[in-house]
CSV table of C-alpha atoms and ligand atoms in Angstrom, one decimal:
chain,number,residue,atom,x,y,z
V,1,UNK,CA,0.0,0.0,0.0
V,2,UNK,CA,1.4,3.3,-1.0
V,3,UNK,CA,1.7,6.0,1.7
V,4,UNK,CA,0.3,9.5,1.1
V,5,UNK,CA,2.0,12.4,3.0
V,6,UNK,CA,-0.1,15.5,3.8
V,7,UNK,CA,0.2,18.6,6.0
V,8,UNK,CA,-1.9,18.0,9.1
V,9,UNK,CA,-3.3,21.3,10.7
V,10,UNK,CA,-3.6,19.4,14.0
V,11,UNK,CA,0.1,18.6,14.2
V,12,UNK,CA,1.4,21.3,12.1
V,13,UNK,CA,3.6,18.9,10.2
V,14,UNK,CA,3.6,17.0,6.9
V,15,UNK,CA,3.0,13.4,7.9
V,16,UNK,CA,1.9,10.1,6.4
V,17,UNK,CA,-1.9,9.7,6.5
V,18,UNK,CA,-2.4,6.7,8.8
V,19,UNK,CA,-5.9,5.4,8.1
V,20,UNK,CA,-7.9,3.7,10.9
V,21,UNK,CA,-8.5,0.7,8.8
V,22,UNK,CA,-5.6,-0.3,6.4
V,23,UNK,CA,-6.4,0.4,2.8
V,24,UNK,CA,-9.6,2.3,3.6
V,25,UNK,CA,-10.0,6.0,4.0
V,26,UNK,CA,-12.9,7.8,5.6
V,27,UNK,CA,-13.0,11.4,4.4
V,28,UNK,CA,-15.4,14.1,5.4
V,29,UNK,CA,-15.9,17.5,3.6
V,30,UNK,CA,-17.8,20.5,4.8
V,31,UNK,CA,-20.2,21.2,2.0
V,32,UNK,CA,-21.4,24.6,0.7
V,33,UNK,CA,-23.8,26.9,2.4
V,34,UNK,CA,-26.4,26.9,-0.3
V,35,UNK,CA,-27.8,30.5,-0.2
V,36,UNK,CA,-25.9,31.7,-3.3
V,37,UNK,CA,-23.7,30.4,-6.1
V,38,UNK,CA,-20.4,29.0,-5.2
V,39,UNK,CA,-17.6,31.4,-6.2
V,40,UNK,CA,-14.4,30.2,-7.8
V,41,UNK,CA,-12.6,30.5,-4.3
V,42,UNK,CA,-15.0,28.0,-2.8
V,43,UNK,CA,-14.5,25.8,-5.8
V,44,UNK,CA,-10.7,25.9,-5.4
V,45,UNK,CA,-11.2,24.1,-2.1
V,46,UNK,CA,-13.4,21.5,-3.6
V,47,UNK,CA,-11.0,21.0,-6.6
V,48,UNK,CA,-8.1,20.3,-4.1
V,49,UNK,CA,-10.3,17.9,-2.1
V,50,UNK,CA,-11.2,16.1,-5.2
V,51,UNK,CA,-7.7,15.6,-6.3
V,52,UNK,CA,-6.9,14.3,-2.8
V,53,UNK,CA,-9.7,11.7,-3.0
V,54,UNK,CA,-8.7,10.6,-6.5
V,55,UNK,CA,-4.9,10.3,-5.5
V,56,UNK,CA,-5.9,8.0,-2.7
V,57,UNK,CA,-7.9,6.0,-5.2
V,58,UNK,CA,-5.1,5.8,-7.6
V,59,UNK,CA,-2.9,4.6,-4.7
V,60,UNK,CA,-5.4,1.7,-4.1
V,61,UNK,CA,-7.4,2.9,-1.2
V,62,UNK,CA,-11.1,2.4,-0.9
V,63,UNK,CA,-12.3,5.9,-0.1
V,64,UNK,CA,-15.6,6.6,1.6
V,65,UNK,CA,-16.4,10.3,1.5
V,66,UNK,CA,-19.3,12.3,2.9
V,67,UNK,CA,-20.3,15.9,2.5
V,68,UNK,CA,-23.1,17.9,4.1
V,69,UNK,CA,-25.1,20.6,2.4
V,70,UNK,CA,-25.6,23.5,4.9
V,71,UNK,CA,-29.3,24.5,4.4
V,72,UNK,CA,-30.0,25.7,8.0
V,73,UNK,CA,-28.1,27.1,10.9
V,74,UNK,CA,-25.1,28.9,9.4
V,75,UNK,CA,-25.4,32.4,10.6
V,76,UNK,CA,-23.7,35.5,9.0
V,77,UNK,CA,-21.1,35.5,11.6
V,78,UNK,CA,-19.4,32.2,12.6
V,79,UNK,CA,-19.6,33.4,16.3
V,80,UNK,CA,-23.4,32.7,16.4
V,81,UNK,CA,-24.5,36.2,15.7
V,82,UNK,CA,-26.3,37.8,12.7
V,83,UNK,CA,-29.1,36.2,10.7
V,84,UNK,CA,-29.2,32.7,9.1
V,85,UNK,CA,-27.6,32.9,5.6
V,86,UNK,CA,-30.5,30.9,4.2
V,87,UNK,CA,-32.9,33.4,5.4
V,88,UNK,CA,-30.9,36.1,3.9
V,89,UNK,CA,-30.9,34.3,0.5
V,90,UNK,CA,-34.7,33.7,0.7
V,91,UNK,CA,-35.4,37.3,1.5
V,92,UNK,CA,-33.1,38.5,-1.3
V,93,UNK,CA,-34.9,36.4,-3.9
V,94,UNK,CA,-38.5,36.4,-2.5
V,95,UNK,CA,-38.5,32.6,-2.2
V,96,UNK,CA,-38.6,30.1,0.6
V,97,UNK,CA,-35.3,28.9,2.3
V,98,UNK,CA,-36.0,25.4,0.9
V,99,UNK,CA,-36.5,26.8,-2.6
V,100,UNK,CA,-33.2,28.6,-2.3
V,101,UNK,CA,-31.4,25.5,-1.0
V,102,UNK,CA,-32.7,23.4,-3.8
V,103,UNK,CA,-31.7,25.8,-6.5
V,104,UNK,CA,-28.2,26.5,-5.3
V,105,UNK,CA,-27.5,22.9,-4.4
V,106,UNK,CA,-28.2,22.1,-8.0
V,107,UNK,CA,-26.1,25.0,-9.2
V,108,UNK,CA,-23.3,23.9,-7.0
V,109,UNK,CA,-23.2,20.3,-8.5
V,110,UNK,CA,-23.5,21.7,-12.0
V,111,UNK,CA,-20.4,23.8,-11.4
V,112,UNK,CA,-18.6,20.8,-9.9
V,113,UNK,CA,-19.4,18.8,-13.0
V,114,UNK,CA,-18.0,21.4,-15.3
V,115,UNK,CA,-14.8,21.3,-13.2
V,116,UNK,CA,-14.6,17.5,-13.1
V,117,UNK,CA,-15.1,17.5,-9.4
V,118,UNK,CA,-16.6,14.1,-8.5
V,119,UNK,CA,-19.8,14.2,-6.3
V,120,UNK,CA,-18.9,12.5,-3.0
V,121,UNK,CA,-20.7,9.2,-2.6
V,122,UNK,CA,-22.7,10.5,0.4
V,123,UNK,CA,-24.2,14.0,0.2
V,124,UNK,CA,-26.6,14.9,3.0
V,125,UNK,CA,-28.5,18.2,3.5
V,126,UNK,CA,-28.5,19.2,7.2
V,127,UNK,CA,-32.3,19.4,7.3
V,128,UNK,CA,-32.4,15.6,6.6
V,129,UNK,CA,-30.6,14.9,9.9
V,130,UNK,CA,-32.4,16.9,12.5
V,131,UNK,CA,-33.0,13.7,14.6
V,132,UNK,CA,-29.2,12.9,14.5
V,133,UNK,CA,-28.3,16.4,15.7
V,134,UNK,CA,-30.9,16.1,18.5
V,135,UNK,CA,-29.5,12.8,19.6
V,136,UNK,CA,-26.0,14.0,19.6
V,137,UNK,CA,-26.9,17.1,21.6
V,138,UNK,CA,-28.7,14.9,24.1
V,139,UNK,CA,-25.5,12.8,24.6
V,140,UNK,CA,-23.6,16.0,25.3
V,141,UNK,CA,-26.2,17.0,27.9
V,142,UNK,CA,-26.1,13.5,29.4
V,143,UNK,CA,-22.3,13.8,29.7
V,144,UNK,CA,-22.4,17.3,31.2
V,145,UNK,CA,-21.0,19.2,28.2
V,146,UNK,CA,-24.2,21.1,27.3
V,147,UNK,CA,-26.2,23.5,29.2
V,148,UNK,CA,-29.3,25.6,28.6
V,149,UNK,CA,-29.3,29.4,29.0
V,150,UNK,CA,-31.7,32.1,27.8
V,151,UNK,CA,-33.6,29.5,25.8
V,152,UNK,CA,-30.6,28.3,23.7
V,153,UNK,CA,-28.5,25.1,24.2
V,154,UNK,CA,-24.8,25.8,24.5
V,155,UNK,CA,-21.6,23.7,24.5
V,156,UNK,CA,-19.4,24.3,27.5
V,157,UNK,CA,-15.9,24.7,25.9
V,158,UNK,CA,-14.2,24.9,29.3
V,159,UNK,CA,-15.0,21.2,29.7
V,160,UNK,CA,-13.4,20.3,26.3
V,161,UNK,CA,-9.9,18.7,26.3
V,162,UNK,CA,-7.5,21.3,24.9
V,163,UNK,CA,-10.1,23.3,23.1
V,164,UNK,CA,-7.8,25.5,21.0
V,165,UNK,CA,-5.4,22.8,19.9
V,166,UNK,CA,-6.4,22.8,16.2
V,167,UNK,CA,-5.7,26.5,15.9
V,168,UNK,CA,-2.3,26.4,17.6
V,169,UNK,CA,-3.3,29.6,19.4
V,170,UNK,CA,-4.9,30.4,22.8
V,171,UNK,CA,-7.9,32.3,23.6
V,172,UNK,CA,-6.2,35.6,23.9
V,173,UNK,CA,-4.5,35.3,20.4
V,174,UNK,CA,-7.9,34.5,18.8
V,175,UNK,CA,-9.5,37.6,20.5
V,176,UNK,CA,-7.1,39.9,18.7
V,177,UNK,CA,-8.9,41.3,15.8
V,178,UNK,CA,-12.3,40.6,17.2
V,179,UNK,CA,-14.3,43.8,16.6
V,180,UNK,CA,-15.2,45.8,19.7
V,181,UNK,CA,-18.6,46.3,18.6
V,182,UNK,CA,-19.5,42.6,18.5
V,183,UNK,CA,-22.0,42.1,21.3
V,184,UNK,CA,-21.3,39.3,23.6
V,185,UNK,CA,-23.9,36.7,24.2
V,186,UNK,CA,-24.6,37.2,27.9
V,187,UNK,CA,-26.0,33.7,28.2
V,188,UNK,CA,-22.6,32.0,27.5
V,189,UNK,CA,-20.7,30.8,30.5
V,190,UNK,CA,-17.4,31.2,28.5
V,191,UNK,CA,-16.8,33.5,25.6
V,192,UNK,CA,-15.9,30.7,23.3
V,193,UNK,CA,-19.0,28.5,24.1
V,194,UNK,CA,-21.2,28.0,21.0
V,195,UNK,CA,-24.8,27.2,20.4
V,196,UNK,CA,-25.9,23.6,19.7
V,197,UNK,CA,-29.6,24.4,19.4
V,198,UNK,CA,-31.4,27.8,19.1
V,199,UNK,CA,-34.9,28.0,20.5
V,200,UNK,CA,-35.7,31.5,21.6
V,201,UNK,CA,-33.7,33.7,19.4
V,202,UNK,CA,-33.9,37.1,18.0
V,203,UNK,CA,-34.7,35.7,14.6
V,204,UNK,CA,-38.4,35.5,14.9
V,205,UNK,CA,-38.6,35.1,11.1
V,206,UNK,CA,-36.7,31.8,11.0
V,207,UNK,CA,-38.6,29.6,8.7
V,208,UNK,CA,-37.2,26.2,9.4
V,209,UNK,CA,-37.8,24.9,12.9
V,210,UNK,CA,-38.3,21.6,14.5
V,211,UNK,CA,-39.4,20.2,17.9
V,212,UNK,CA,-36.7,19.1,20.3
V,213,UNK,CA,-36.4,18.3,24.0
V,214,UNK,CA,-35.4,21.9,24.5
V,215,UNK,CA,-38.2,23.5,22.7
V,216,UNK,CA,-39.1,24.4,19.1
V,217,UNK,CA,-36.0,25.6,17.3
V,218,UNK,CA,-33.1,24.8,15.0
V,219,UNK,CA,-29.6,23.5,15.1
V,220,UNK,CA,-26.4,25.4,15.2
V,221,UNK,CA,-24.0,25.0,12.2
V,222,UNK,CA,-21.3,23.0,13.9
V,223,UNK,CA,-23.3,20.2,15.2
V,224,UNK,CA,-24.4,19.1,11.6
V,225,UNK,CA,-20.9,18.2,10.5
V,226,UNK,CA,-20.1,16.1,13.6
V,227,UNK,CA,-23.4,14.3,13.5
V,228,UNK,CA,-23.4,13.6,9.7
V,229,UNK,CA,-19.8,12.4,9.7
V,230,UNK,CA,-20.5,10.0,12.6
V,231,UNK,CA,-23.7,8.8,11.1
V,232,UNK,CA,-22.1,7.9,7.7
V,233,UNK,CA,-18.4,7.4,8.4
V,234,UNK,CA,-18.5,6.1,12.0
V,235,UNK,CA,-16.6,7.0,15.2
V,236,UNK,CA,-13.2,7.3,13.6
V,237,UNK,CA,-12.6,9.7,10.8
V,238,UNK,CA,-9.3,9.6,8.8
V,239,UNK,CA,-9.4,13.1,7.0
V,240,UNK,CA,-11.7,16.1,7.6
V,241,UNK,CA,-11.4,18.9,5.0
V,242,UNK,CA,-12.6,22.5,4.7
V,243,UNK,CA,-11.3,25.8,3.7
V,244,UNK,CA,-8.7,27.6,6.0
V,245,UNK,CA,-11.5,29.8,7.4
V,246,UNK,CA,-13.1,26.7,8.9
V,247,UNK,CA,-10.3,26.1,11.3
V,248,UNK,CA,-11.7,28.3,13.8
V,249,UNK,CA,-14.5,28.3,15.2
V,250,UNK,CA,-16.1,25.6,13.0
V,251,UNK,CA,-13.6,22.7,13.1
V,252,UNK,CA,-12.4,23.6,16.6
V,253,UNK,CA,-16.1,23.2,17.8
V,254,UNK,CA,-16.6,20.1,15.7
V,255,UNK,CA,-13.6,18.5,17.5
V,256,UNK,CA,-14.7,19.6,20.9
V,257,UNK,CA,-18.3,18.3,20.6
V,258,UNK,CA,-17.4,15.0,18.8
V,259,UNK,CA,-14.7,14.0,21.3
V,260,UNK,CA,-16.9,15.0,24.2
V,261,UNK,CA,-19.6,12.7,22.9
V,262,UNK,CA,-17.3,9.8,21.7
V,263,UNK,CA,-14.8,9.9,24.6
V,264,UNK,CA,-11.9,9.3,22.3
V,265,UNK,CA,-10.0,11.0,19.5
V,266,UNK,CA,-12.2,11.6,16.6
V,267,UNK,CA,-10.3,12.7,13.5
V,268,UNK,CA,-6.6,12.3,12.8
V,269,UNK,CA,-5.9,14.4,9.9
V,270,UNK,CA,-7.2,17.9,9.1
V,271,UNK,CA,-6.7,19.3,5.5
V,272,UNK,CA,-7.2,23.0,5.1
V,273,UNK,CA,-6.5,24.4,1.4
V,274,UNK,CA,-5.7,28.1,1.5
V,275,UNK,CA,-8.0,30.7,0.0
V,276,UNK,CA,-8.3,32.1,-3.5
V,277,UNK,CA,-8.4,35.9,-3.2
V,278,UNK,CA,-8.9,38.6,-5.8
V,279,UNK,CA,-6.7,41.6,-5.9
V,280,UNK,CA,-9.1,43.5,-3.5
V,281,UNK,CA,-8.9,40.8,-0.8
V,282,UNK,CA,-10.8,37.6,0.1
V,283,UNK,CA,-13.6,36.5,-2.3
V,284,UNK,CA,-16.9,36.1,-0.5
V,285,UNK,CA,-20.4,35.2,-1.5
V,286,UNK,CA,-21.9,38.0,0.6
V,287,UNK,CA,-19.8,40.7,-1.1
V,288,UNK,CA,-21.8,40.7,-4.3
V,289,UNK,CA,-20.5,40.5,-7.8
V,290,UNK,CA,-19.5,36.9,-7.2
V,291,UNK,CA,-17.0,35.4,-9.6
V,292,UNK,CA,-18.6,32.1,-10.7
V,293,UNK,CA,-17.8,29.3,-13.1
V,294,UNK,CA,-20.5,30.8,-15.4
V,295,UNK,CA,-18.8,34.2,-15.4
V,296,UNK,CA,-15.7,32.6,-16.6
V,297,UNK,CA,-17.6,30.7,-19.2
V,298,UNK,CA,-19.3,33.9,-20.4
V,299,UNK,CA,-15.8,35.3,-20.8
V,300,UNK,CA,-14.8,32.4,-23.1
V,301,UNK,CA,-12.8,30.4,-20.6
V,302,UNK,CA,-13.0,26.6,-20.5
V,303,UNK,CA,-13.9,25.7,-16.8
V,304,UNK,CA,-11.1,23.1,-16.9
V,305,UNK,CA,-8.6,25.8,-17.7
V,306,UNK,CA,-9.5,27.2,-14.3
V,307,UNK,CA,-8.9,23.7,-12.8
V,308,UNK,CA,-5.6,23.7,-14.5
V,309,UNK,CA,-4.9,27.2,-13.0
V,310,UNK,CA,-5.6,25.8,-9.5
V,311,UNK,CA,-3.5,22.7,-9.9
V,312,UNK,CA,-0.4,24.8,-10.9
V,313,UNK,CA,-0.3,26.0,-7.3
V,314,UNK,CA,0.3,24.3,-4.0
V,315,UNK,CA,-2.9,24.1,-2.0
V,316,UNK,CA,-1.1,25.6,1.1
V,317,UNK,CA,-0.4,28.8,-0.6
V,318,UNK,CA,-2.9,31.6,-1.0
V,319,UNK,CA,-3.6,32.1,-4.6
V,320,UNK,CA,-4.4,35.5,-6.1
V,321,UNK,CA,-6.8,35.5,-9.1
V,322,UNK,CA,-6.5,37.7,-12.0
V,323,UNK,CA,-7.6,37.3,-15.7
V,324,UNK,CA,-4.0,37.7,-16.8
V,325,UNK,CA,-2.8,34.7,-14.9
V,326,UNK,CA,-5.9,32.7,-15.9
V,327,UNK,CA,-5.1,33.7,-19.6
V,328,UNK,CA,-1.6,32.3,-19.2
V,329,UNK,CA,-3.1,29.1,-17.7
V,330,UNK,CA,-5.6,28.9,-20.5
V,331,UNK,CA,-2.9,29.2,-23.2
V,332,UNK,CA,-0.8,26.5,-21.5
V,333,UNK,CA,-3.9,24.3,-21.1
V,334,UNK,CA,-4.9,24.6,-24.7
V,335,UNK,CA,-1.4,23.8,-25.8
V,336,UNK,CA,-1.4,20.7,-23.5
V,337,UNK,CA,-4.6,19.4,-25.0
V,338,UNK,CA,-3.3,19.7,-28.5
V,339,UNK,CA,-0.1,17.9,-27.5
V,340,UNK,CA,-2.2,15.1,-26.0
V,341,UNK,CA,-4.3,15.0,-29.0
V,342,UNK,CA,-1.2,14.5,-31.2
V,343,UNK,CA,-0.1,11.5,-29.0
V,344,UNK,CA,-3.6,10.0,-29.2
V,345,UNK,CA,-3.5,10.4,-33.0
V,346,UNK,CA,0.0,8.8,-33.1
V,347,UNK,CA,-1.2,5.9,-30.8
V,348,UNK,CA,-4.1,5.2,-33.2
V,349,UNK,CA,-1.8,5.3,-36.2
V,350,UNK,CA,1.0,3.2,-34.8
V,351,UNK,CA,-1.4,0.7,-33.1
V,352,UNK,CA,1.3,-0.6,-30.7
V,353,UNK,CA,0.7,-1.8,-27.2
V,354,UNK,CA,1.5,0.0,-23.9
V,355,UNK,CA,4.6,-1.2,-21.9
V,356,UNK,CA,3.0,-2.3,-18.5
V,357,UNK,CA,6.4,-1.9,-16.7
V,358,UNK,CA,6.9,1.7,-17.8
V,359,UNK,CA,3.3,2.5,-16.9
V,360,UNK,CA,3.7,1.2,-13.5
V,361,UNK,CA,7.0,3.0,-13.0
V,362,UNK,CA,5.5,6.3,-14.0
V,363,UNK,CA,2.4,5.7,-12.0
V,364,UNK,CA,4.6,5.1,-8.8
V,365,UNK,CA,6.5,8.3,-9.6
V,366,UNK,CA,3.3,10.2,-9.8
V,367,UNK,CA,1.9,8.8,-6.5
V,368,UNK,CA,5.2,9.5,-4.8
V,369,UNK,CA,5.5,13.0,-6.1
V,370,UNK,CA,1.9,14.2,-5.8
V,371,UNK,CA,1.6,12.2,-2.7
V,372,UNK,CA,4.2,14.4,-1.0
V,373,UNK,CA,1.8,16.9,0.5
V,374,UNK,CA,-0.5,17.0,-2.7
V,375,UNK,CA,2.0,18.5,-5.0
V,376,UNK,CA,-0.1,19.0,-7.9
V,377,UNK,CA,2.3,21.4,-9.7
V,378,UNK,CA,5.0,18.8,-9.7
V,379,UNK,CA,2.4,16.3,-10.9
V,380,UNK,CA,1.8,18.5,-14.0
V,381,UNK,CA,5.6,18.8,-14.4
V,382,UNK,CA,5.8,15.0,-14.4
V,383,UNK,CA,3.0,15.0,-17.0
V,384,UNK,CA,5.1,17.2,-19.3
V,385,UNK,CA,8.1,14.8,-18.9
V,386,UNK,CA,5.8,11.9,-20.1
V,387,UNK,CA,4.9,14.0,-23.2
V,388,UNK,CA,8.5,14.2,-24.2
V,389,UNK,CA,9.8,10.9,-22.8
V,390,UNK,CA,11.3,8.2,-25.0
V,391,UNK,CA,8.2,5.9,-24.9
V,392,UNK,CA,5.9,4.7,-27.6
V,393,UNK,CA,2.6,6.7,-28.0
V,394,UNK,CA,0.4,3.9,-26.6
V,395,UNK,CA,2.5,3.8,-23.4
V,396,UNK,CA,2.4,7.6,-23.1
V,397,UNK,CA,-1.4,7.6,-23.6
V,398,UNK,CA,-1.9,5.1,-20.9
V,399,UNK,CA,0.2,7.1,-18.5
V,400,UNK,CA,-1.6,10.3,-19.3
V,401,UNK,CA,-4.9,8.5,-18.6
V,402,UNK,CA,-3.7,7.3,-15.2
V,403,UNK,CA,-2.5,10.9,-14.4
V,404,UNK,CA,-5.7,12.4,-15.5
V,405,UNK,CA,-7.7,10.0,-13.3
V,406,UNK,CA,-6.4,12.3,-10.5
V,407,UNK,CA,-5.8,15.6,-12.2
V,408,UNK,CA,-9.0,15.3,-14.1
V,409,UNK,CA,-8.2,17.8,-16.8
V,410,UNK,CA,-10.1,16.1,-19.5
V,411,UNK,CA,-6.9,15.5,-21.3
V,412,UNK,CA,-8.0,12.6,-23.6
V,413,UNK,CA,-10.8,13.8,-25.7
V,414,UNK,CA,-12.8,12.2,-28.4
V,415,UNK,CA,-12.5,15.2,-30.7
V,416,UNK,CA,-9.2,16.5,-32.0
V,417,UNK,CA,-8.3,20.1,-30.9
V,418,UNK,CA,-9.4,22.4,-33.7
V,419,UNK,CA,-7.1,25.1,-35.0
V,420,UNK,CA,-8.7,28.5,-35.7
V,421,UNK,CA,-10.4,28.8,-39.1
V,422,UNK,CA,-9.0,31.1,-41.7
V,423,UNK,CA,-11.8,33.8,-41.8
V,424,UNK,CA,-10.6,35.6,-38.6
V,425,UNK,CA,-8.8,38.6,-40.1
V,426,UNK,CA,-11.3,41.0,-38.4
V,427,UNK,CA,-10.8,39.1,-35.1
V,428,UNK,CA,-7.1,39.4,-35.4
V,429,UNK,CA,-7.5,43.2,-35.7
V,430,UNK,CA,-9.5,43.1,-32.5
V,431,UNK,CA,-6.6,41.4,-30.8
V,432,UNK,CA,-4.3,44.2,-31.8
V,433,UNK,CA,-6.8,46.7,-30.3
V,434,UNK,CA,-7.1,44.6,-27.2
V,435,UNK,CA,-3.4,44.5,-26.7
V,436,UNK,CA,-3.4,48.3,-27.1
V,437,UNK,CA,-6.2,48.7,-24.5
V,438,UNK,CA,-4.4,46.4,-22.0
V,439,UNK,CA,-1.2,48.4,-22.4
V,440,UNK,CA,-3.2,51.5,-21.4
V,441,UNK,CA,-4.8,49.5,-18.5
V,442,UNK,CA,-8.1,50.0,-20.1
V,443,UNK,CA,-9.7,46.9,-18.8
V,444,UNK,CA,-13.2,47.8,-19.8
V,445,UNK,CA,-12.3,47.9,-23.5
V,446,UNK,CA,-10.2,44.8,-23.2
V,447,UNK,CA,-13.1,43.0,-21.7
V,448,UNK,CA,-15.5,44.2,-24.2
V,449,UNK,CA,-13.3,42.9,-27.0
V,450,UNK,CA,-13.0,39.6,-25.3
V,451,UNK,CA,-16.8,39.4,-25.2
V,452,UNK,CA,-17.1,40.4,-28.9
V,453,UNK,CA,-14.6,37.8,-30.1
V,454,UNK,CA,-16.4,35.3,-27.9
V,455,UNK,CA,-19.7,36.2,-29.6
V,456,UNK,CA,-17.9,35.4,-32.9
V,457,UNK,CA,-17.1,31.9,-31.5
V,458,UNK,CA,-13.5,32.3,-30.3
V,459,UNK,CA,-11.8,32.7,-27.0
V,460,UNK,CA,-8.7,34.7,-26.6
V,461,UNK,CA,-5.7,33.0,-25.1
V,462,UNK,CA,-2.6,35.0,-24.1
V,463,UNK,CA,0.6,33.2,-24.8
V,464,UNK,CA,4.2,34.4,-24.5
V,465,UNK,CA,4.1,35.1,-28.3
V,466,UNK,CA,1.0,37.3,-27.8
V,467,UNK,CA,-2.8,36.8,-27.8
V,468,UNK,CA,-4.1,33.9,-29.9
V,469,UNK,CA,-7.7,32.9,-31.0
V,470,UNK,CA,-9.1,29.5,-30.0
V,471,UNK,CA,-12.3,28.2,-31.4
V,472,UNK,CA,-15.0,27.7,-28.8
W,501,AMP,P1,-19.4,28.1,2.4
W,501,AMP,O1,-20.3,27.8,1.2
W,501,AMP,O2,-19.2,29.5,2.7
W,501,AMP,O3,-19.8,27.3,3.6
W,501,AMP,O4,-17.9,27.7,2.0
W,501,AMP,C1,-17.7,26.4,1.2
W,501,AMP,C2,-16.2,26.1,1.3
W,501,AMP,O5,-15.4,27.1,0.6
W,501,AMP,C3,-15.7,26.0,2.7
W,501,AMP,O6,-14.8,24.9,2.8
W,501,AMP,C4,-14.8,27.2,2.9
W,501,AMP,O7,-13.9,27.2,3.8
W,501,AMP,C5,-14.4,27.4,1.5
W,501,AMP,N1,-14.0,28.9,1.1
W,501,AMP,C6,-14.7,30.0,1.5
W,501,AMP,N2,-14.1,31.1,1.0
W,501,AMP,C7,-13.0,30.6,0.2
W,501,AMP,C8,-12.0,31.3,-0.7
W,501,AMP,N3,-12.0,32.6,-0.9
W,501,AMP,N4,-11.1,30.5,-1.2
W,501,AMP,C9,-11.1,29.1,-1.0
W,501,AMP,N5,-12.1,28.5,-0.4
W,501,AMP,C10,-12.9,29.3,0.3
W,502,ZN,ZN1,-18.5,21.5,8.5
C-alpha cells in the first residue's frame, strides 16, 4: 500500500496519513452553504479535495467520502450572531429557504461537474438529519458538556480537552482582531461557548424549525458536520477537510463536541486548503459580484482551464486570481490538450501496445510526487516529462490517462483540438486593439473585445508570443 503524506493542521507537520483501517479512507468534507452560487474560491477548495480523493484511489485505497449541504443554521457571523444565511438568501430572492437551498445545491453540483469534481458518494442536506443532531446534543447533555441558557443550548468549551489545539493559538490570540462592537452573548458561560440548538432567538422570522427536548427551534451550524460524519463514516474519521476559514471556530467546535460525545480522538488528519483571493482581498459570497464558473464561461474560458490554473499552485499557498494569470493558464492548457491529441492520434496510427512496466514505473513516480503533500504542480511537471519521454505513443497515452484520473483535466478527448479557421482577419484586428487597451490599462475595453470575440465563436488565449484565437 502506498503512503500519502499530507500537511496536518492538527500537528502542524507534513506526515503520512495513517488510516484507521488499512487500505480504507474515511473522508469528510464541509459542504457549501447553499444561499448563493459558489464562487471560484469555494471551488478551489473542492478541486483540491477532489484531487486528494482521487490520489488515494489511484494509490489503491477504498475511499468513503461524505459531505453535508448546509441548508440551515449557518449564521452570517461564525460566532453565532447575525441572521441565518439561508434566510438572507430567501429574502433577497423572495423565495422560501428550501427553494433557495434546492436551486443553489443544483447549481453547485452543476459547477462541480464542469470542473470534473466528482460528487462524494454521500451527500446529505443538514435538514435531513435533525434527529441525529438532537440525539448528539442529548448525549452532550447527558455527559455534562451542554447547558441551557436564555432559551438556547450551548456547548461548554471549558470542559473540552485542549479546546484550542487545532488552531495552535490560545484564547487571547484569537480575540485579537475581534471587533469591539461585536456584542457578547450574555448567556454564554465562557466566551468561546457555542450554540448547539437555538430555541428562543432574535430571529423570529426563522422559517425552518423543529421540535426538540429543549423547545421548538433549529440546530447550530457546527453540530451538523459532527453528526453527519459520525452517522455515515463512523466513530473514527481519517481526514476532515474544509477551507482555511473553517479552522476556527467551525472545526475547533466540531472536535470539541465530537470528542466529548465519543470519549476518544475523533479525526486524525485535518486538511485545509488556503484561499483564493482577488486583488481586493478575500472572495466572498456576501460581497456581491460573485466570480462564478458561469462568469468565466461567459468570458470564453473553459472551466477546466480554471482547474488547471488551480493545480499549478500548491494548496497551502494563498492564490491571487487575475484574468492575466488565468489567460496564461488557458494558453498552456490549450497547448497541453493539443499535444495530448497528437499523442492520441499517433497511438491510433501506430497501433502498438503499452509497456506495462513503464506504465507502472510512471504511476509510482506520480503517486510519490503528488503524494508528498499533494504537490499538484510537480504532478503537472511530471505529465510534461511523459509527453517528451522516450516511450511509444500507446504507453504515453496510458500514463496520461492514469495521471488524468487524478488531475481530471479532460486531457484525452474524443474530438481533436481544432485550430482556428482562416476567416478571422477581423478578429485578429480586434486582438491588436485589445493589446493596445491592455497596455493602457483600459480593462473595460479589453473585456468588451473579449466578449465580442467570444460572440464570434472564439476565445482569446494569451501566450508568450501574444494573444491567440481559439475556437470555442
Ligand atoms: P461556504 O459555502 O461559505 O460554507 O464555503 C464552502 C467552502 O469554501 C468551505 O470549505 C470554505 O472554507 C471554502 N471557502 C470560502 N471562501 C473561500 C475562498 N476565498 N477560497 C477558497 N475556499 C474558500
Ligand atoms: Zn463543517
